[in-house]
Each structure stands twice: as C-alpha cells, then as structure tokens.
CSV table of C-alpha atoms and ligand atoms in Angstrom, one decimal:
chain,number,residue,atom,x,y,z
F,783,UNK,CA,132.2,120.0,123.6
F,784,UNK,CA,131.3,117.4,121.0
F,785,UNK,CA,132.3,113.8,121.8
F,786,UNK,CA,131.7,113.0,118.1
F,787,UNK,CA,133.2,115.9,116.1
F,788,UNK,CA,133.2,113.6,113.1
F,789,UNK,CA,129.6,114.3,112.2
F,790,UNK,CA,129.2,116.4,109.1
F,791,UNK,CA,126.2,117.0,106.9
F,792,UNK,CA,126.3,114.3,104.2
F,793,UNK,CA,126.5,115.5,100.6
F,794,UNK,CA,123.0,114.0,99.9
F,795,UNK,CA,121.5,115.9,102.8
F,796,UNK,CA,118.3,117.7,102.0
F,797,UNK,CA,118.8,121.4,101.9
F,798,UNK,CA,117.1,124.0,99.9
F,799,UNK,CA,118.9,127.1,99.1
F,800,UNK,CA,116.6,127.8,96.1
F,801,UNK,CA,114.9,131.0,97.0
F,802,UNK,CA,113.3,131.7,93.6
F,803,UNK,CA,109.9,133.2,94.2
F,804,UNK,CA,108.2,130.2,92.5
F,805,UNK,CA,105.2,130.5,94.8
F,806,UNK,CA,105.0,134.2,95.0
F,807,UNK,CA,101.4,134.3,93.9
F,808,UNK,CA,100.2,131.6,96.3
F,809,UNK,CA,98.3,132.2,99.5
F,810,UNK,CA,98.8,129.0,101.5
F,811,UNK,CA,97.3,127.7,104.7
F,812,UNK,CA,99.2,125.1,106.7
F,813,UNK,CA,97.2,123.2,109.2
F,814,UNK,CA,99.1,122.0,112.2
F,815,UNK,CA,102.1,123.7,113.9
F,816,UNK,CA,104.2,120.6,114.7
F,817,UNK,CA,107.6,120.1,113.0
F,818,UNK,CA,105.9,119.1,109.7
F,819,UNK,CA,103.7,122.2,109.5
F,820,UNK,CA,106.6,124.5,110.5
F,821,UNK,CA,109.0,123.1,108.0
F,822,UNK,CA,106.4,123.1,105.2
F,823,UNK,CA,105.6,126.7,106.0
F,824,UNK,CA,109.3,127.6,106.2
F,825,UNK,CA,110.2,126.2,102.8
F,826,UNK,CA,107.1,127.6,101.1
F,827,UNK,CA,107.6,131.0,102.6
F,828,UNK,CA,111.2,130.9,101.4
F,829,UNK,CA,109.9,130.0,97.9
F,830,UNK,CA,107.8,133.2,98.0
F,831,UNK,CA,104.4,132.0,99.2
F,832,UNK,CA,102.3,134.0,101.7
F,833,UNK,CA,101.9,131.4,104.4
F,834,UNK,CA,99.5,131.1,107.4
F,835,UNK,CA,100.0,128.3,110.0
F,836,UNK,CA,97.0,127.3,112.0
F,837,UNK,CA,97.9,125.5,115.3
F,838,UNK,CA,95.1,124.2,117.5
F,839,UNK,CA,97.0,124.4,120.8
F,840,UNK,CA,98.7,127.4,122.4
F,841,UNK,CA,102.2,126.2,121.6
F,842,UNK,CA,104.1,125.2,118.5
F,843,UNK,CA,106.2,122.0,118.1
F,844,UNK,CA,103.5,119.3,118.3
F,845,UNK,CA,104.9,116.1,119.8
F,846,UNK,CA,108.3,117.8,120.0
F,847,UNK,CA,107.0,120.7,122.0
F,848,UNK,CA,108.5,121.8,125.3
F,849,UNK,CA,107.8,123.1,128.8
F,850,UNK,CA,109.7,125.5,131.0
F,851,UNK,CA,111.5,123.9,133.9
F,852,UNK,CA,113.6,126.3,136.1
F,853,UNK,CA,115.9,128.1,133.6
F,854,UNK,CA,115.7,125.4,130.8
F,855,UNK,CA,113.2,124.2,128.2
F,856,UNK,CA,112.6,120.4,128.3
F,857,UNK,CA,110.7,118.4,125.8
F,858,UNK,CA,107.4,117.0,127.0
F,859,UNK,CA,108.3,113.7,125.2
F,860,UNK,CA,112.0,112.7,125.2
F,861,UNK,CA,113.7,113.6,121.9
F,862,UNK,CA,117.1,113.0,120.5
F,863,UNK,CA,118.7,112.8,117.0
F,864,UNK,CA,120.8,110.1,115.3
F,865,UNK,CA,123.8,110.6,113.0
F,866,UNK,CA,121.7,109.0,110.2
F,867,UNK,CA,119.0,111.7,110.5
F,868,UNK,CA,120.1,113.4,107.2
F,869,UNK,CA,116.9,115.4,106.7
F,870,UNK,CA,117.0,116.8,110.2
F,871,UNK,CA,120.7,117.5,110.2
F,872,UNK,CA,120.3,119.2,106.8
F,873,UNK,CA,117.6,121.4,108.2
F,874,UNK,CA,119.7,122.4,111.2
F,875,UNK,CA,122.6,123.2,108.8
F,876,UNK,CA,120.2,125.4,106.8
F,877,UNK,CA,119.1,127.1,110.0
F,878,UNK,CA,122.7,127.6,111.1
F,879,UNK,CA,122.3,125.4,114.2
F,880,UNK,CA,124.8,122.7,113.3
F,881,UNK,CA,127.4,124.0,115.9
F,882,UNK,CA,124.7,123.7,118.6
F,883,UNK,CA,124.4,120.0,118.3
F,884,UNK,CA,126.3,117.7,120.6
F,885,UNK,CA,126.7,113.9,120.4
F,886,UNK,CA,127.4,111.2,123.0
F,887,UNK,CA,127.8,107.4,122.9
F,888,UNK,CA,124.6,105.9,124.4
F,889,UNK,CA,123.4,102.4,125.2
F,890,UNK,CA,120.4,100.2,125.6
F,891,UNK,CA,119.4,98.1,128.6
F,892,UNK,CA,116.8,95.4,129.3
F,893,UNK,CA,115.3,94.9,132.7
F,894,UNK,CA,114.2,91.3,133.4
F,895,UNK,CA,113.0,90.1,136.8
F,896,UNK,CA,114.6,93.0,138.6
F,897,UNK,CA,118.0,92.6,136.9
F,898,UNK,CA,119.4,95.1,134.4
F,899,UNK,CA,121.2,93.7,131.4
F,900,UNK,CA,123.2,95.8,128.9
F,901,UNK,CA,122.4,94.7,125.4
F,902,UNK,CA,124.8,96.5,123.1
F,903,UNK,CA,127.6,94.1,122.2
F,904,UNK,CA,127.8,90.4,121.2
F,905,UNK,CA,129.4,89.7,124.6
F,906,UNK,CA,126.5,91.4,126.4
F,907,UNK,CA,124.0,89.4,124.4
F,908,UNK,CA,125.9,86.2,125.3
F,909,UNK,CA,125.5,87.1,129.0
F,910,UNK,CA,121.8,87.7,128.6
F,911,UNK,CA,120.7,84.8,130.8
F,912,UNK,CA,116.9,85.2,130.4
F,913,UNK,CA,117.4,83.5,127.1
F,914,UNK,CA,118.9,80.0,126.6
F,915,UNK,CA,122.3,79.8,124.9
F,916,UNK,CA,120.8,78.8,121.6
F,917,UNK,CA,118.2,81.6,121.7
F,918,UNK,CA,120.9,84.2,122.5
F,919,UNK,CA,122.7,83.1,119.4
F,920,UNK,CA,119.6,83.1,117.3
F,921,UNK,CA,118.7,86.6,118.5
F,922,UNK,CA,122.2,87.8,117.6
F,923,UNK,CA,122.0,86.2,114.2
F,924,UNK,CA,118.6,87.9,113.7
F,925,UNK,CA,120.3,91.3,114.4
F,926,UNK,CA,123.1,90.5,112.0
F,927,UNK,CA,120.6,89.4,109.3
F,928,UNK,CA,118.4,92.5,109.9
F,929,UNK,CA,121.4,94.6,109.1
F,930,UNK,CA,122.3,93.0,105.8
F,931,UNK,CA,119.1,91.6,104.4
F,932,UNK,CA,117.0,93.5,101.9
F,933,UNK,CA,113.8,95.1,103.0
F,934,UNK,CA,112.0,93.7,99.9
F,935,UNK,CA,108.7,91.9,100.8
F,936,UNK,CA,108.9,92.8,104.5
F,937,UNK,CA,105.8,95.0,104.3
F,938,UNK,CA,103.8,91.9,103.5
F,939,UNK,CA,105.0,89.8,106.4
F,940,UNK,CA,104.2,90.4,110.1
F,941,UNK,CA,107.0,91.0,112.7
F,942,UNK,CA,105.6,88.0,114.5
F,943,UNK,CA,106.2,85.7,111.4
F,944,UNK,CA,109.6,87.2,110.5
F,945,UNK,CA,111.1,87.4,114.0
F,946,UNK,CA,109.7,84.0,115.0
F,947,UNK,CA,111.2,82.4,111.9
F,948,UNK,CA,114.6,84.0,112.5
F,949,UNK,CA,114.9,83.8,116.3
F,950,UNK,CA,112.6,80.9,117.1
F,951,UNK,CA,109.3,80.9,118.9
F,952,UNK,CA,110.8,80.8,122.4
F,953,UNK,CA,113.0,83.9,121.8
F,954,UNK,CA,110.2,85.7,120.1
F,955,UNK,CA,107.9,85.2,123.1
F,956,UNK,CA,110.5,86.1,125.7
F,957,UNK,CA,112.3,88.9,123.9
F,958,UNK,CA,110.7,90.4,120.8
F,959,UNK,CA,107.0,90.1,121.6
F,960,UNK,CA,107.1,92.1,124.9
F,961,UNK,CA,108.9,94.9,123.1
F,962,UNK,CA,106.3,94.9,120.3
F,963,UNK,CA,103.5,94.8,122.8
F,964,UNK,CA,105.0,97.7,124.7
F,965,UNK,CA,104.7,99.8,121.6
F,966,UNK,CA,101.5,98.6,119.9
F,967,UNK,CA,99.5,96.9,122.7
F,968,UNK,CA,97.2,94.1,121.5
F,969,UNK,CA,97.7,95.2,117.9
F,970,UNK,CA,101.4,94.1,117.9
F,971,UNK,CA,100.6,91.0,115.8
F,972,UNK,CA,99.5,93.0,112.8
F,973,UNK,CA,102.7,95.2,112.5
F,974,UNK,CA,104.7,94.5,109.3
F,975,UNK,CA,108.3,93.3,109.6
F,976,UNK,CA,109.3,96.4,107.5
F,977,UNK,CA,108.5,98.6,110.6
F,978,UNK,CA,111.0,96.6,112.7
F,979,UNK,CA,113.6,96.5,109.9
F,980,UNK,CA,113.7,100.3,109.4
F,981,UNK,CA,113.7,101.0,113.1
F,982,UNK,CA,116.4,98.5,113.9
F,983,UNK,CA,118.6,99.9,111.1
F,984,UNK,CA,118.1,103.5,112.2
F,985,UNK,CA,119.0,102.7,115.8
F,986,UNK,CA,121.8,100.2,115.3
F,987,UNK,CA,123.0,101.4,111.9
F,988,UNK,CA,126.4,102.7,113.1
F,989,UNK,CA,129.3,100.9,114.7
F,990,UNK,CA,128.7,102.6,118.1
F,991,UNK,CA,125.3,103.7,119.3
F,992,UNK,CA,125.4,107.5,119.3
F,993,UNK,CA,122.7,110.1,119.9
F,994,UNK,CA,122.6,113.8,119.6
F,995,UNK,CA,120.9,116.8,121.2
F,996,UNK,CA,120.9,120.5,120.7
F,997,UNK,CA,122.0,123.1,123.3
F,998,UNK,CA,118.9,124.8,124.6
F,999,UNK,CA,116.6,121.9,123.5
F,1000,UNK,CA,114.3,121.4,120.6
F,1001,UNK,CA,112.8,124.8,121.4
F,1002,UNK,CA,115.8,126.3,119.6
F,1003,UNK,CA,114.7,124.6,116.3
F,1004,UNK,CA,111.1,125.6,116.7
F,1005,UNK,CA,112.1,129.2,117.4
F,1006,UNK,CA,114.5,129.3,114.5
F,1007,UNK,CA,111.8,128.1,112.1
F,1008,UNK,CA,109.2,130.6,113.4
F,1009,UNK,CA,111.7,133.5,113.1
F,1010,UNK,CA,112.4,132.6,109.5
F,1011,UNK,CA,108.7,132.0,108.6
F,1012,UNK,CA,107.9,135.5,110.0
F,1013,UNK,CA,110.9,137.1,108.3
F,1014,UNK,CA,109.6,135.7,105.0
F,1015,UNK,CA,106.2,137.3,105.6
F,1016,UNK,CA,104.4,134.3,107.0
F,1017,UNK,CA,102.1,134.4,110.0
F,1018,UNK,CA,101.3,131.9,112.7
F,1019,UNK,CA,97.9,131.6,114.5
F,1020,UNK,CA,97.9,129.8,117.9
F,1021,UNK,CA,94.8,128.4,119.5
F,1022,UNK,CA,93.3,128.3,116.0
F,1023,UNK,CA,91.9,124.8,115.6
F,1024,UNK,CA,90.6,124.1,112.1
F,1025,UNK,CA,87.2,122.3,112.0
F,1026,UNK,CA,86.4,122.1,108.4
F,1027,UNK,CA,87.8,122.4,104.8
F,1028,UNK,CA,85.6,123.0,101.8
F,1029,UNK,CA,85.5,124.7,98.4
F,1030,UNK,CA,84.8,128.4,98.1
F,1031,UNK,CA,82.8,129.6,95.2
F,1032,UNK,CA,85.8,130.6,93.1
F,1033,UNK,CA,87.3,127.0,93.5
F,1034,UNK,CA,89.7,128.1,96.1
F,1035,UNK,CA,89.7,126.2,99.4
F,1036,UNK,CA,88.1,127.6,102.6
F,1037,UNK,CA,89.6,126.9,106.0
F,1038,UNK,CA,87.0,127.1,108.7
F,1039,UNK,CA,88.3,127.6,112.2
F,1040,UNK,CA,86.1,126.0,114.9
F,1041,UNK,CA,85.6,129.4,116.5
F,1042,UNK,CA,83.8,130.5,113.3
F,1043,UNK,CA,86.4,132.4,111.4
F,1044,UNK,CA,86.9,131.4,107.8
F,1045,UNK,CA,89.4,132.3,105.1
F,1046,UNK,CA,90.0,131.2,101.5
F,1047,UNK,CA,93.4,130.0,100.2
F,1048,UNK,CA,94.9,128.9,96.9
F,1049,UNK,CA,96.5,125.9,98.5
F,1050,UNK,CA,96.2,124.1,101.8
F,1051,UNK,CA,98.7,121.7,103.3
F,1052,UNK,CA,97.4,119.5,106.1
F,1053,UNK,CA,99.9,118.3,108.7
F,1054,UNK,CA,97.5,117.6,111.6
F,1055,UNK,CA,97.0,113.9,112.5
F,1056,UNK,CA,95.1,111.9,109.9
F,1057,UNK,CA,91.9,111.7,111.8
F,1058,UNK,CA,91.5,115.4,111.3
F,1059,UNK,CA,91.0,115.0,107.6
F,1060,UNK,CA,88.1,112.5,108.0
F,1061,UNK,CA,86.3,114.9,110.2
F,1062,UNK,CA,87.1,118.1,108.3
F,1063,UNK,CA,86.1,116.8,104.9
F,1064,UNK,CA,83.4,114.3,105.6
F,1065,UNK,CA,80.3,116.2,104.8
F,1066,UNK,CA,81.3,119.0,102.4
F,1067,UNK,CA,82.2,119.0,98.7
F,1068,UNK,CA,85.5,117.5,99.6
F,1069,UNK,CA,84.0,114.2,100.7
F,1070,UNK,CA,85.0,112.5,97.5
F,1071,UNK,CA,88.6,113.5,98.2
F,1072,UNK,CA,88.4,112.3,101.7
F,1073,UNK,CA,87.4,108.9,100.3
F,1074,UNK,CA,91.0,108.6,98.9
F,1075,UNK,CA,92.1,108.1,102.5
F,1076,UNK,CA,91.9,104.8,104.3
F,1077,UNK,CA,89.6,105.5,107.2
F,1078,UNK,CA,90.9,102.4,109.1
F,1079,UNK,CA,94.2,104.0,109.8
F,1080,UNK,CA,94.2,104.3,113.6
F,1081,UNK,CA,96.9,105.8,115.8
F,1082,UNK,CA,98.6,104.7,119.0
F,1083,UNK,CA,98.8,107.3,121.9
F,1084,UNK,CA,101.3,107.7,124.7
F,1085,UNK,CA,101.6,108.7,128.3
F,1086,UNK,CA,104.9,110.1,129.4
F,1087,UNK,CA,105.9,110.9,133.0
F,1088,UNK,CA,108.9,113.1,133.5
F,1089,UNK,CA,110.8,112.7,136.8
F,1090,UNK,CA,113.4,115.2,137.9
F,1091,UNK,CA,115.7,113.3,140.4
F,1092,UNK,CA,118.7,114.0,142.6
F,1093,UNK,CA,120.5,111.0,141.2
F,1094,UNK,CA,120.5,108.7,138.1
F,1095,UNK,CA,119.6,105.0,138.2
F,1096,UNK,CA,121.1,103.4,135.1
F,1097,UNK,CA,123.9,104.2,132.7
F,1098,UNK,CA,121.7,103.5,129.6
F,1099,UNK,CA,119.8,106.0,127.5
F,1100,UNK,CA,116.9,103.6,127.1
F,1101,UNK,CA,115.9,100.7,129.3
F,1102,UNK,CA,113.1,98.4,128.2
F,1103,UNK,CA,111.3,97.5,131.5
F,1104,UNK,CA,108.8,94.9,130.5
F,1105,UNK,CA,107.1,93.4,133.4
F,1106,UNK,CA,103.3,93.0,134.0
F,1107,UNK,CA,103.7,94.5,137.5
F,1108,UNK,CA,105.3,97.7,136.1
F,1109,UNK,CA,102.8,100.3,134.7
F,1110,UNK,CA,105.2,101.7,132.1
F,1111,UNK,CA,107.3,99.9,129.5
F,1112,UNK,CA,110.5,101.8,129.3
F,1113,UNK,CA,112.8,104.4,130.9
F,1114,UNK,CA,114.6,107.0,129.0
F,1115,UNK,CA,117.4,108.3,131.2
F,1116,UNK,CA,118.0,111.6,129.3
F,1117,UNK,CA,120.8,112.6,131.5
F,1118,UNK,CA,123.0,110.0,129.8
F,1119,UNK,CA,122.8,112.3,126.8
F,1120,UNK,CA,121.8,115.8,127.8
F,1121,UNK,CA,124.4,118.2,129.3
F,1122,UNK,CA,123.7,119.3,132.9
F,1123,UNK,CA,123.2,122.8,131.6
F,1124,UNK,CA,120.3,121.5,129.5
F,1125,UNK,CA,118.6,119.9,132.5
F,1126,UNK,CA,119.0,122.6,135.1
F,1127,UNK,CA,121.4,120.3,136.9
F,1128,UNK,CA,118.9,117.6,137.7
F,1129,UNK,CA,118.8,113.9,136.6
F,1130,UNK,CA,116.0,113.6,134.1
F,1131,UNK,CA,114.1,110.4,133.3
F,1132,UNK,CA,111.1,109.8,131.1
F,1133,UNK,CA,108.8,106.8,131.8
F,1134,UNK,CA,106.8,105.9,128.7
F,1135,UNK,CA,103.7,104.0,128.3
F,1136,UNK,CA,102.1,103.6,124.8
F,1137,UNK,CA,98.4,103.5,125.3
F,1138,UNK,CA,95.5,103.9,122.9
F,1139,UNK,CA,93.3,106.9,123.5
F,1140,UNK,CA,90.2,104.7,124.1
F,1141,UNK,CA,92.0,102.9,126.9
F,1142,UNK,CA,90.7,104.0,130.4
F,1143,UNK,CA,94.4,104.2,131.4
F,1144,UNK,CA,94.7,107.2,129.1
F,1145,UNK,CA,92.3,109.1,131.3
F,1146,UNK,CA,93.8,108.3,134.7
F,1147,UNK,CA,94.5,111.4,136.7
F,1148,UNK,CA,98.0,112.7,136.9
F,1149,UNK,CA,98.1,111.8,140.6
F,1150,UNK,CA,97.1,108.2,139.8
F,1151,UNK,CA,99.7,107.9,137.1
F,1152,UNK,CA,102.5,109.4,139.2
F,1153,UNK,CA,101.6,107.2,142.2
F,1154,UNK,CA,101.6,104.0,140.1
F,1155,UNK,CA,104.8,105.0,138.2
F,1156,UNK,CA,106.6,105.8,141.5
F,1157,UNK,CA,105.6,102.4,142.8
F,1158,UNK,CA,106.9,100.9,139.5
F,1159,UNK,CA,110.3,102.7,140.0
F,1160,UNK,CA,110.6,101.3,143.5
F,1161,UNK,CA,109.9,97.8,142.3
F,1162,UNK,CA,112.6,98.1,139.6
F,1163,UNK,CA,115.1,99.9,141.8
F,1164,UNK,CA,114.6,98.8,145.5
F,1165,UNK,CA,116.8,101.7,146.8
F,1166,UNK,CA,114.7,104.3,145.0
F,1167,UNK,CA,113.3,106.7,147.7
F,1168,UNK,CA,110.6,109.4,147.6
F,1169,UNK,CA,113.4,111.8,148.6
F,1170,UNK,CA,115.1,111.1,145.3
F,1171,UNK,CA,112.4,113.0,143.5
F,1172,UNK,CA,112.6,116.7,143.0
F,1173,UNK,CA,109.7,117.2,140.6
F,1174,UNK,CA,107.3,115.1,138.5
F,1175,UNK,CA,105.1,115.9,135.5
F,1176,UNK,CA,102.7,113.9,133.2
F,1177,UNK,CA,102.1,114.5,129.5
F,1178,UNK,CA,99.8,112.6,127.2
F,1179,UNK,CA,99.4,112.5,123.4
F,1180,UNK,CA,96.6,110.7,121.6
F,1181,UNK,CA,98.0,110.5,118.1
F,1182,UNK,CA,101.6,109.4,118.0
F,1183,UNK,CA,102.1,106.6,115.4
F,1184,UNK,CA,99.9,104.6,113.1
F,1185,UNK,CA,98.9,101.1,114.2
F,1186,UNK,CA,100.4,99.5,111.1
F,1187,UNK,CA,99.0,96.5,109.4
F,1188,UNK,CA,100.7,94.4,106.6
F,1189,UNK,CA,100.6,96.0,103.2
F,1190,UNK,CA,100.7,99.5,104.9
F,1191,UNK,CA,102.8,100.9,102.1
F,1192,UNK,CA,99.8,100.5,99.7
F,1193,UNK,CA,97.4,102.0,102.3
F,1194,UNK,CA,99.5,105.0,103.0
F,1195,UNK,CA,97.6,108.2,102.2
F,1196,UNK,CA,98.8,110.1,99.1
F,1197,UNK,CA,100.7,113.4,99.5
F,1198,UNK,CA,98.7,115.2,96.7
F,1199,UNK,CA,94.9,115.0,97.5
F,1200,UNK,CA,93.9,117.6,94.9
F,1201,UNK,CA,96.5,118.8,92.4
F,1202,UNK,CA,97.2,122.4,92.8
F,1203,UNK,CA,95.1,122.7,95.9
F,1204,UNK,CA,95.2,120.2,98.7
F,1205,UNK,CA,98.2,118.4,100.1
F,1206,UNK,CA,99.0,116.1,103.0
F,1207,UNK,CA,102.2,115.8,105.1
F,1208,UNK,CA,101.3,113.8,108.2
F,1209,UNK,CA,102.8,111.1,110.4
F,1210,UNK,CA,100.6,108.4,108.8
F,1211,UNK,CA,102.7,108.8,105.6
F,1212,UNK,CA,106.2,108.7,107.1
F,1213,UNK,CA,106.4,104.8,106.9
F,1214,UNK,CA,108.5,102.9,106.2
F,1215,UNK,CA,110.8,105.7,107.6
F,1216,UNK,CA,110.8,105.8,111.4
F,1217,UNK,CA,108.2,108.3,112.8
F,1218,UNK,CA,110.6,111.0,113.9
F,1219,UNK,CA,111.6,114.6,113.2
F,1220,UNK,CA,113.9,113.2,110.5
F,1221,UNK,CA,111.2,111.2,108.8
F,1222,UNK,CA,108.7,114.0,109.0
F,1223,UNK,CA,111.1,116.6,107.6
F,1224,UNK,CA,111.9,114.2,104.7
F,1225,UNK,CA,108.2,113.9,104.0
F,1226,UNK,CA,107.7,117.7,104.2
F,1227,UNK,CA,110.5,118.2,101.7
F,1228,UNK,CA,108.8,115.8,99.3
F,1229,UNK,CA,105.5,117.5,99.6
F,1230,UNK,CA,107.0,121.0,99.1
F,1231,UNK,CA,109.0,119.8,96.1
F,1232,UNK,CA,105.8,118.3,94.6
F,1233,UNK,CA,104.0,121.6,95.1
F,1234,UNK,CA,106.8,123.7,93.6
F,1235,UNK,CA,107.3,121.4,90.6
F,1236,UNK,CA,103.7,121.1,89.6
F,1237,UNK,CA,103.0,122.5,86.1
F,1238,UNK,CA,99.8,124.2,85.1
O,2766,FAD,C1,107.2,109.8,123.4
O,2766,FAD,C2,107.8,110.2,122.1
O,2766,FAD,C3,109.1,110.2,121.9
O,2766,FAD,C4,109.6,110.6,120.6
O,2766,FAD,N1,111.0,110.6,120.5
O,2766,FAD,C5,111.5,111.1,119.3
O,2766,FAD,C6,112.9,111.2,119.2
O,2766,FAD,O1,113.7,110.9,120.1
O,2766,FAD,N2,113.4,111.7,118.0
O,2766,FAD,C7,112.6,112.1,117.0
O,2766,FAD,O2,113.1,112.6,116.0
O,2766,FAD,N3,111.2,112.0,117.1
O,2766,FAD,C8,110.7,111.5,118.2
O,2766,FAD,N4,109.3,111.4,118.4
O,2766,FAD,C9,108.5,111.5,117.2
O,2766,FAD,C10,108.3,112.9,116.7
O,2766,FAD,O3,107.9,113.7,117.8
O,2766,FAD,C11,107.1,113.0,115.7
O,2766,FAD,O4,107.4,112.1,114.7
O,2766,FAD,C12,107.0,114.4,115.1
O,2766,FAD,O5,107.0,115.4,116.1
O,2766,FAD,C13,105.7,114.5,114.3
O,2766,FAD,O6,105.5,115.8,113.8
O,2766,FAD,P1,104.2,116.2,113.0
O,2766,FAD,O7,104.4,117.7,112.8
O,2766,FAD,O8,104.0,115.4,111.9
O,2766,FAD,O9,103.0,115.9,114.0
O,2766,FAD,P2,102.6,116.5,115.4
O,2766,FAD,O10,103.8,116.7,116.2
O,2766,FAD,O11,101.6,115.6,116.0
O,2766,FAD,O12,102.0,117.9,115.1
O,2766,FAD,C14,100.6,118.0,114.6
O,2766,FAD,C15,100.1,119.4,115.1
O,2766,FAD,O13,98.8,119.6,114.5
O,2766,FAD,C16,98.1,120.3,115.5
O,2766,FAD,N5,96.6,120.1,115.2
O,2766,FAD,C17,95.9,119.0,115.4
O,2766,FAD,N6,94.6,119.1,115.0
O,2766,FAD,C18,94.6,120.4,114.6
O,2766,FAD,C19,93.5,121.2,114.0
O,2766,FAD,N7,92.3,120.7,113.9
O,2766,FAD,N8,93.8,122.5,113.6
O,2766,FAD,C20,95.0,123.0,113.7
O,2766,FAD,N9,96.1,122.3,114.3
O,2766,FAD,C21,95.8,121.0,114.7
O,2766,FAD,C22,98.5,119.6,116.8
O,2766,FAD,O14,98.2,120.5,117.9
O,2766,FAD,C23,100.0,119.5,116.6
O,2766,FAD,O15,100.7,120.7,117.0
O,2766,FAD,C24,108.8,111.0,119.6
O,2766,FAD,C25,107.4,111.1,119.8
O,2766,FAD,C26,106.9,110.7,121.1
O,2766,FAD,C27,105.4,110.8,121.3
C-alpha cells in the first residue's frame, strides 16, 4: 500500500508514444547494457530501428543490476527513486509499472563520535551539538539559501569556496568537508558547487523526505525493457565486450567484440563508461573523433558491502558515518524503505565506501573487507553482535561517477560524436543532473531525440 498515493506522473514527464517507424532502415548497435543502453535500445526499437545491445558482463542493468537472495532480487548497489525523478517515473508509466511503485517517508542521520543525530528538521539541526550554535545556524541558512539561490555561476566555483563562504570555515571543516571527502576522496576540493546544489535540491526538494521503490526490485524495470526491446525485434548479446570501433569500407561503423567477432552498423550509441571510448577509438580511423573527448575525465569507484541482519540499527535510510576509524563512510538501511516482502524478511543494510580503482583498498579480498566492515559496525553500534548477521556480500564497481572539476559543463563530452553515425549517452554527461537512473534516462531521451530528428 502506498504511503504517498499523491504521486502522479507530471505533465512534463518524458514519455514517448510516438511509434512512427522513423528509424526503420537503421541497423543500430548499442554498447553497454546498463539503464542507459537499455532505454536507448528500447526507444530506438520502438521507433523502428533494428537494435543490437552489446553487454560486456553476463547480466544487464549495469550499476543497477541485481543478485538473487533467497526468493527475492536485491540490487548490488542500493537504489531508490525520488518523487522528482520525472524521467524515471515517466518511463515506468510507459512500461505500465507505475502501480508497482511504493513510497515512504525517509530520513537522514549523521554519526559523530559514536552518537547518532537525526538531521532532517530545523529543530534537529539546532540540537546538532558537534557544531557550535552559530555554526548550526550558518549550516541551516546554507541549506535555505541552497534551495532558493540560482545555480548560475556555480559550475565555476568549488564546493569548498562556496560552502566555506556560506557556512564558515569551521562548519565546512567539521560538517561539509567529511561528506565531500567521503564521496570524492582527495579530489573533493576540485568539485564544483553546482554538483552540490543539484544533489541537495534533488534530495531535499520536497517538504518531507520521501523515497520510492518498486515491488520486486529494479530487476522488474530491466526485465520490462528487455521484453519490449525483444518484442520490437531487438536483440541482446551478453558477455559480448566490445574492444574497438572503426570505419568499415562503406563508411558504416564496425563494432569489434574482443572475442574477435565484428559487425557493421549504420549507427552506434556508446553507453559504456567514458574510458571505453578512449581505448576503443584511439588507434583507428576514429582517433580524430576520440580527440573531441576530454581524456582527463576520471571516474570514482565504489565498494558496497550488503549485510542481511536479524534486526535493524537505525531508523534512517541513510546515515553518514564519518570517522577515520570506520572503513566505510555511510550506511544505507534499506529496510526503512523496502517492504519485508522485497527483502525476504531480513533487515538489509548497505555499507558504502567510495574508492578509486587505483587505490589498493579496491583490491582487498572480500574476507578482508567484511572483517573490517564488521569491526566498523561494532564500533558504531557497541551492541552489534556476530549473531546479528545472517549473510554478507561484497560488490565493487570501478566507474561510478566522474571526479568533477570546475567548469565541468564545458568539458562534458558531446552527445553527437559523428552526425548520423556515432552517439554517446554515458554517465560522464549527466552532470549537472545527479548521476542516477533518472538523470541517465533524461540523457538517453535527449540522445534518441537528437538521432530521430537529424535531417539528411
Ligand atoms: C552505490 C551506488 C548507489 C546508487 N544509488 C542510486 C539510487 O539510489 N538511485 C538512482 O537512481 N541511481 C543510483 N545510482 C546511480 C545509477 O546506478 C547510475 O547512475 C546508472 O545505473 C548509470 O547507468 P548507465 O547505464 O549510464 O551506466 P552503467 O550502469 O555503468 O552501465 C554501463 C554498462 O556498460 C557495460 N560495458 C562496459 N564496458 C563495455 C564494453 N567494452 N562492451 C560492452 N559493454 C560494456 C557495463 O558492463 C555496464 O553494464 C547508484 C550507483 C551506485 C554505484
């Protein structure tokens, strides 16, 4: 039963009921079977194109992919939706999944020196004793200003400058800096204020914090897309990593799988992480096109441990746990949102640690990670016992979000790399939108519209 039955698809929601066979002569390759690749393939197949999706791994869904646990499918990396996710909600409406979404009021907590503080209302902020009175007020005013100020110019100012100016240096050091470091490590000082502004307004945009999930998990969305792609004549190749893109003799593009198979296409849409393009186009005839893309765009990675527990430990969906002694930076207690039927009856928490793929931590064994994270949980919650744990899993992803620098909007790669031939719809272009399924689907819509509206 929905706690928030008010949520309807907004009138400006992105939907495409246009099934004219605009693209009926096109043979299109989509590289990457994450949400971007699947949505691009779905809309192009609906527009009449013959679509083939190449996915490197043995599973679709990319960062939103899932694993089987008992009788349910759980995301490897925690996922939820927000009422402001108009592109995602529009897609779910189009896929006839709207009635499967449920919403709950959620909250945010901040763990400091072993004490958990709720930070959701002005009163809770006033009680946040790790900051002085004046700093609490300045942080509150920063939040208020963040909601009403324009985003103009914020891409050219760092979060450090902007937040220090608004909240003061002390509050920046004690409150904002650890949260930025938790996400971007030692590159936090380069991140533009626009990143913070869009994220803050997405999370705290409504009167009450409210998050949504879908009965049966994100697997439902992936399966609905696959079904529709196949029903429109598209095909999906798993374990089909693409190694190289090049021109064929007839000016079509050739997709070379690393296992040696090659095929020519009229159009190619790349949705794999940006580093793929550098490698795939570096030494062929497409090298000049590759030069359009800033090779300095690097991506942050993540390690996620999923703990299935007999009991929950906080009432908050997300708790920032920022402490040098703790090997992760946050806890997502999914059970505060997910129905018990979606978690096989267990309490589910995700412990997240954003780590670059070159950091030795990224290559720690699962056992080492689980041992360290269990010790971290015991430090945060002294009554946490080994017996509380039913199961534990570790997942890693090397390419999650760009390590932004100021002026990123200018550096963002273009969506059309070669008119009428080669297109890009990848996470590195979602900015200033928040990297999310919503932002990705919005980008995919833009790219598909650009393709369908090109005139020759
Ligand atoms: C910890 C975590 C929590 C998150 N929480 C949320 C959330 O709550 N809500 C939300 O909306 N979003 C969330 N996100 C973000 C969201 O998952 C991503 O923004 C989104 O999934 C990106 O989709 P994508 O298709 O662009 O990229 P990806 O999901 O990265 O997909 C790219 C695909 O390309 C494939 N690929 C790579 N190289 C090749 C190759 N050479 N050939 C063929 N295929 C290739 C990959 O295997 C992958 O399947 C979260 C992400 C993480 C990591």
